[in-house]
Each structure stands twice: as C-alpha cells, then as structure tokens.
Coordinates of C-alpha atoms in Angstrom, one line a residue:
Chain Z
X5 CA -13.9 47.9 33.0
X6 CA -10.5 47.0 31.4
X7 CA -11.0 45.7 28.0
X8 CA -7.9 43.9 26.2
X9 CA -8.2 43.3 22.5
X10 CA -6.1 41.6 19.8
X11 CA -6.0 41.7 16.5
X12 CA -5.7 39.5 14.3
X13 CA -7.1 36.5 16.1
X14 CA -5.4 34.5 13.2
X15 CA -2.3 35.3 11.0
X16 CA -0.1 33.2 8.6
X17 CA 3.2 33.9 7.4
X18 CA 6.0 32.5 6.1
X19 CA 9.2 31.4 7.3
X20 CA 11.8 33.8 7.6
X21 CA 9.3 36.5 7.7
X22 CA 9.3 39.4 10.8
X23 CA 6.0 40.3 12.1
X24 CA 4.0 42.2 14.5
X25 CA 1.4 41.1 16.9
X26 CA -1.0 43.7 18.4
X27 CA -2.8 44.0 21.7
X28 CA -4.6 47.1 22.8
X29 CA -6.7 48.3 26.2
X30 CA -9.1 50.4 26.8
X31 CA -7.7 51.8 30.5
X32 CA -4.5 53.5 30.2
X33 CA -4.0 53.3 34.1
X34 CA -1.7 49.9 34.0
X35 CA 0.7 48.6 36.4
X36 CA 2.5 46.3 33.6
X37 CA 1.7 44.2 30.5
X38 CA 2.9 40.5 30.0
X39 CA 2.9 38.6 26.4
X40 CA 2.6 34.8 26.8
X41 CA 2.4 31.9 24.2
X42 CA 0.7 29.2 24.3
X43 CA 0.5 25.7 22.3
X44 CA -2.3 23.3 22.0
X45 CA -3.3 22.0 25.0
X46 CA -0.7 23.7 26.9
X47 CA -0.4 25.8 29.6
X48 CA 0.7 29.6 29.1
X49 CA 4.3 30.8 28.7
X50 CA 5.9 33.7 30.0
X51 CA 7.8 35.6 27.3
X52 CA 8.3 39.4 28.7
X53 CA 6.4 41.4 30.9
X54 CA 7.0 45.4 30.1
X55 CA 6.1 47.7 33.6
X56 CA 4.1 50.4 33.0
X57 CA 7.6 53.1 33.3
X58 CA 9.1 51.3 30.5
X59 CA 9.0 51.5 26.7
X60 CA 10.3 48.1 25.2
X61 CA 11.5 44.5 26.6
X62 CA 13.5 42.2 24.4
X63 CA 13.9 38.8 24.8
X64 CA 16.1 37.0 21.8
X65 CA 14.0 37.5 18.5
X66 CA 11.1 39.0 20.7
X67 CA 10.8 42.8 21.1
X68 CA 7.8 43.9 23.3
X69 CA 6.5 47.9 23.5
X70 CA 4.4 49.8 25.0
X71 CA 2.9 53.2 24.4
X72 CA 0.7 53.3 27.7
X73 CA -1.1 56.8 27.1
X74 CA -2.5 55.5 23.6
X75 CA -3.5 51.9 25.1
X76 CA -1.0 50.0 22.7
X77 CA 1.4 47.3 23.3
X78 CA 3.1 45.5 20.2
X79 CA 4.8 42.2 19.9
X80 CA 7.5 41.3 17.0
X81 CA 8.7 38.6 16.3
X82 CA 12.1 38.7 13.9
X83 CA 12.9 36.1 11.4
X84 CA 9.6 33.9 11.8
X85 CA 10.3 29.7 12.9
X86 CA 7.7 27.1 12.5
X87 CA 8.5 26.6 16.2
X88 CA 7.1 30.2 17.0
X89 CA 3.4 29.0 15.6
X90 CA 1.0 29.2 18.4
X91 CA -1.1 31.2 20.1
X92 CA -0.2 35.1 21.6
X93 CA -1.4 36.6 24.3
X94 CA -1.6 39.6 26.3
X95 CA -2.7 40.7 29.5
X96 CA -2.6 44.3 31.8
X97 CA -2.6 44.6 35.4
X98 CA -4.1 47.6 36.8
X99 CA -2.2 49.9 38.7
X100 CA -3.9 50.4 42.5
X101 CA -4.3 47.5 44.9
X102 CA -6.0 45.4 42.3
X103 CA -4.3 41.7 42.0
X104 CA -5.8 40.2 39.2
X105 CA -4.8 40.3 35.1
X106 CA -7.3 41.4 31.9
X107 CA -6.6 38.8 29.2
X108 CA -7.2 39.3 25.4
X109 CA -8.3 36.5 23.4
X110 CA -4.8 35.8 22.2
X111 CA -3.0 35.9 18.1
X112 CA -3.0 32.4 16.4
X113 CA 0.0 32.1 14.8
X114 CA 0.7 29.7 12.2
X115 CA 4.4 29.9 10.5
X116 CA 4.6 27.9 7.5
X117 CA 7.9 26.4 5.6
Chain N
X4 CA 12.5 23.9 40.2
X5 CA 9.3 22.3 39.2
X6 CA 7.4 25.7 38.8
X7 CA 3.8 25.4 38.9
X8 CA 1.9 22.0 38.8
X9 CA -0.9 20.9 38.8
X10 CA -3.2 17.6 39.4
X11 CA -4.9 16.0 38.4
X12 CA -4.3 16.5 34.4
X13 CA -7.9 15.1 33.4
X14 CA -10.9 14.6 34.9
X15 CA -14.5 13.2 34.2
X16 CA -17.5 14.1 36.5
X17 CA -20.9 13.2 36.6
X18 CA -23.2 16.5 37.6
X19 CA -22.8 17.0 41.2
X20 CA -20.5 15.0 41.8
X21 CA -17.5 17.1 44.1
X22 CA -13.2 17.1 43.4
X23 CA -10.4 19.3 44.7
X24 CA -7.9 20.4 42.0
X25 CA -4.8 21.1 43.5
X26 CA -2.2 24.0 42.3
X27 CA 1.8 23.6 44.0
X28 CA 4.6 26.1 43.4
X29 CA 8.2 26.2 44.2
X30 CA 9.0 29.8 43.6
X31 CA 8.2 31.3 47.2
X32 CA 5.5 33.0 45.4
X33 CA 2.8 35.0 47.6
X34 CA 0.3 35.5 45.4
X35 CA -1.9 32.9 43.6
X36 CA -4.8 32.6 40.9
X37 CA -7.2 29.7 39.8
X38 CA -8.2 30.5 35.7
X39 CA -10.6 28.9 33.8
X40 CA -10.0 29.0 29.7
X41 CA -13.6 28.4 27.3
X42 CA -13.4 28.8 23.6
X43 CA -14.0 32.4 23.0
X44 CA -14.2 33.4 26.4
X45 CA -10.5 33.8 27.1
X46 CA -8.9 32.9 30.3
X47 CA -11.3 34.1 33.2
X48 CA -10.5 34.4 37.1
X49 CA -12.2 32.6 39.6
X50 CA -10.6 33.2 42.5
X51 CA -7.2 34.4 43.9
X52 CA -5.2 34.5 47.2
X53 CA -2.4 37.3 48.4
X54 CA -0.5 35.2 50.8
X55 CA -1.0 32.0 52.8
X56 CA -4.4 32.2 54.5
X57 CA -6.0 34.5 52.4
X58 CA -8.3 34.3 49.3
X59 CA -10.3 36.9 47.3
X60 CA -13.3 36.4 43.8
X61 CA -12.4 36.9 41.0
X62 CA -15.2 37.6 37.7
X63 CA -16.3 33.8 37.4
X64 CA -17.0 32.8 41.6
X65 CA -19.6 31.1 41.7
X66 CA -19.9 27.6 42.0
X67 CA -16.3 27.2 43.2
X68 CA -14.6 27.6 46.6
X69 CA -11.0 27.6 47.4
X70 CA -8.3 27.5 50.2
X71 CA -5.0 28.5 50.6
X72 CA -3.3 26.5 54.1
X73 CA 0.1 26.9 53.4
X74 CA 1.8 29.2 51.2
X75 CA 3.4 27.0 47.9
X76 CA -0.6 25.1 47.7
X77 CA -4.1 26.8 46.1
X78 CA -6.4 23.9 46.6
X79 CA -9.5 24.9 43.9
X80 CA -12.9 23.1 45.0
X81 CA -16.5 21.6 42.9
X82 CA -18.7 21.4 45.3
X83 CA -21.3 19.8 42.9
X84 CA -20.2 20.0 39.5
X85 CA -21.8 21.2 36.4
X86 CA -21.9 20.9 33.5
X87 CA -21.4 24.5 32.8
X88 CA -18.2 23.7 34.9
X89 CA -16.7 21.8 31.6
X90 CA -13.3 23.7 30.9
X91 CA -9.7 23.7 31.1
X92 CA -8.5 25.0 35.1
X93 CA -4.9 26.6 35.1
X94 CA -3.6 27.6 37.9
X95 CA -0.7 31.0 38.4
X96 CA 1.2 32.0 40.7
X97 CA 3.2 35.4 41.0
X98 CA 5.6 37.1 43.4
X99 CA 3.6 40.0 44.4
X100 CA 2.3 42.0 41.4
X101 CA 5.2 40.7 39.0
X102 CA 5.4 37.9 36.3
X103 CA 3.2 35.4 36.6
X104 CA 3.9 31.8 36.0
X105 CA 1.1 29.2 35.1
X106 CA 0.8 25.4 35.6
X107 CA 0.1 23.0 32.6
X108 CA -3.5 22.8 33.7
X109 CA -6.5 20.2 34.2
X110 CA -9.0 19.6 31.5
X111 CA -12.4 19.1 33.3
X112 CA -15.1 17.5 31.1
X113 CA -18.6 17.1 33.6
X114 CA -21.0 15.3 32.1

C-alpha cells in the first residue's frame, strides 16, 4: 500500500527566505506526482504535477522534482511571500489502471514579515 | 470557465437524516472523485467515476452512494447520516489520469 509522507507538518520562515518542502512515498512505481496548496477553509490548488518520466516542473518561484527510484519529490519555493503561507500538499498516482491519488498530510507553511 | 463547484457550501443534519451533494465541472473532464478531508486523516476517497455512467470505491465507501448521469455532474449521496459522517466533502475532477482540479467543497457538520 502507497504511503505518502511529509515532513515538516509545520515550518516558519521569514520573508524573503527560499525554502524546501519535502514529500516522500513508499512505492516507486508512480504514474505522476501533483503539489497543491491549500488555505483555510479552502479547496485545493493545483501548482504542478511532475509525470513519472520527468525530473523537474517550474511554475514562477515554484520548482518541483522528482527522483522516482528513491521515493522523493521536493518543492521550493524562491524568495518566500506572506501570500505563499498555507498548507502543501502532495499526492502520487500509481502507474497501472489504478484511478485514484495517495495524499500526504500536507506542510503548514507560515511566512512571517 | 467555472471549474469545479460544488453545492451546497454548508450543511447541518440531524443523524439519519439523507442529502445529495452535488459536484459540476466545465472542463470536459471524464474522470471524477468525491474526497472527504478530517483533521489528521488527510483527504480520503470515497468513491470515483471513469466516465459518464460509471462509478468505482474508493478506501472510505461505506455509508455513501453515488451516481454519475451525465458526464460534467458526480451527484454524492447520505443515505442516513452520521455523525461519523461530520467532515469537509471536496469534490475532483480530472481529464483521464492528468491534473486534477478540485471544487471549493461542502462543510458537513451531522449532529
């Protein structure tokens, strides 16, 4: 069973500051991996979604990777905003005929002035 | 382009009392998902649907029963609610096995 973990659950940084959110899983054999954000009593954002042949996705200040073989998948985030405080998630979808996504419990991200 | 939406955006049962939640899309999307989000649970699937008259389980079933008529609508239904039912619902939608796009959700409070 697909496990999908992220760690820190909570992180606080300055302004101004890059930083790096991490998600990992426990089955290599992915179709693709999406990061979303979401705010407080929001629904979920789409910010990239990396398939499983490529190594990076960059969106503006966002820069997603993934190293499938090791189970890795990193998010930064260049020159912090207050506006990018929320919370980060990732999820995998298996490769195969499987439809559904394996969500982590998200990175609470709080970006102070 | 409205994406996904959802309604309603609240709700208050009683226990077993019975509601529809309804999920719409505008993206020609042919696959759909119903999610439910708990405080350190995550976001958990309930059940999903790979085109227009289709539907499949997801982990977190039971309890819940859905339909999918026409292609842009994923009704989600409470047959008698529960308590244990208390969440917030978000609805997805996806074209094929790409990016999926979620709806602002419905917060559920069964009392």
């Amino acid at each position: 069973k697909q496990e999908v973990t992220q760690i820190p659950a909570a992180l606080s940084v300055p302004e101004g500051e890059n930083l790096v959110l991490n998600c990992s899983f426990t089955d290599s054999a992915i179709y693709n991996l999406q990061w979303f954000r979401q705010d407080p009593g929001k629904g979920l954002t789409s910010l990239l979604l990396i398939q499983s042949s490529q190594r990076e996705q960059t969106s503006g200040r966002l820069n997603a990777s993934l190293d499938k073989s090791s189970g890795r998948s990193t998010l930064y985030i260049a020159a912090s905003q207050p506006g990018d405080s929320a919370t980060y998630l990732c999820a995998v979808r298996p490769s195969g005929t499987a439809s559904k996504l394996t969500f982590g419990t998200g990175t609470r991200l709080q970006v102070t002035l | 382009n409205a994406g996904v939406t959802q309604t309603p955006k609240f709700r208050v049962l009683k226990t077993g009392q019975s509601m529809t939640l309804l999920c719409a899309q505008d993206m020609n999307h042919e696959y759909m998902y119903w999610y439910r989000q708990d405080p350190g649970m995550g976001l958990r699937l309930i059940h999903y649907s790979v085109g227009e008259g289709t539907t499949a389980k997801g982990e977190v079933p039971d309890g819940y029963n859905v339909s999918r008529l026409k292609k842009q609508n994923f009704l989600l239904g409470l047959e008698s609610a529960a308590p244990s039912q208390t969440s917030v619902y978000f609805c997805a939608s996806s074209y094929v096995r790409d990016e999926q796009f979620f709806g602002p959700g419905t917060r559920l409070t069964v009392l």
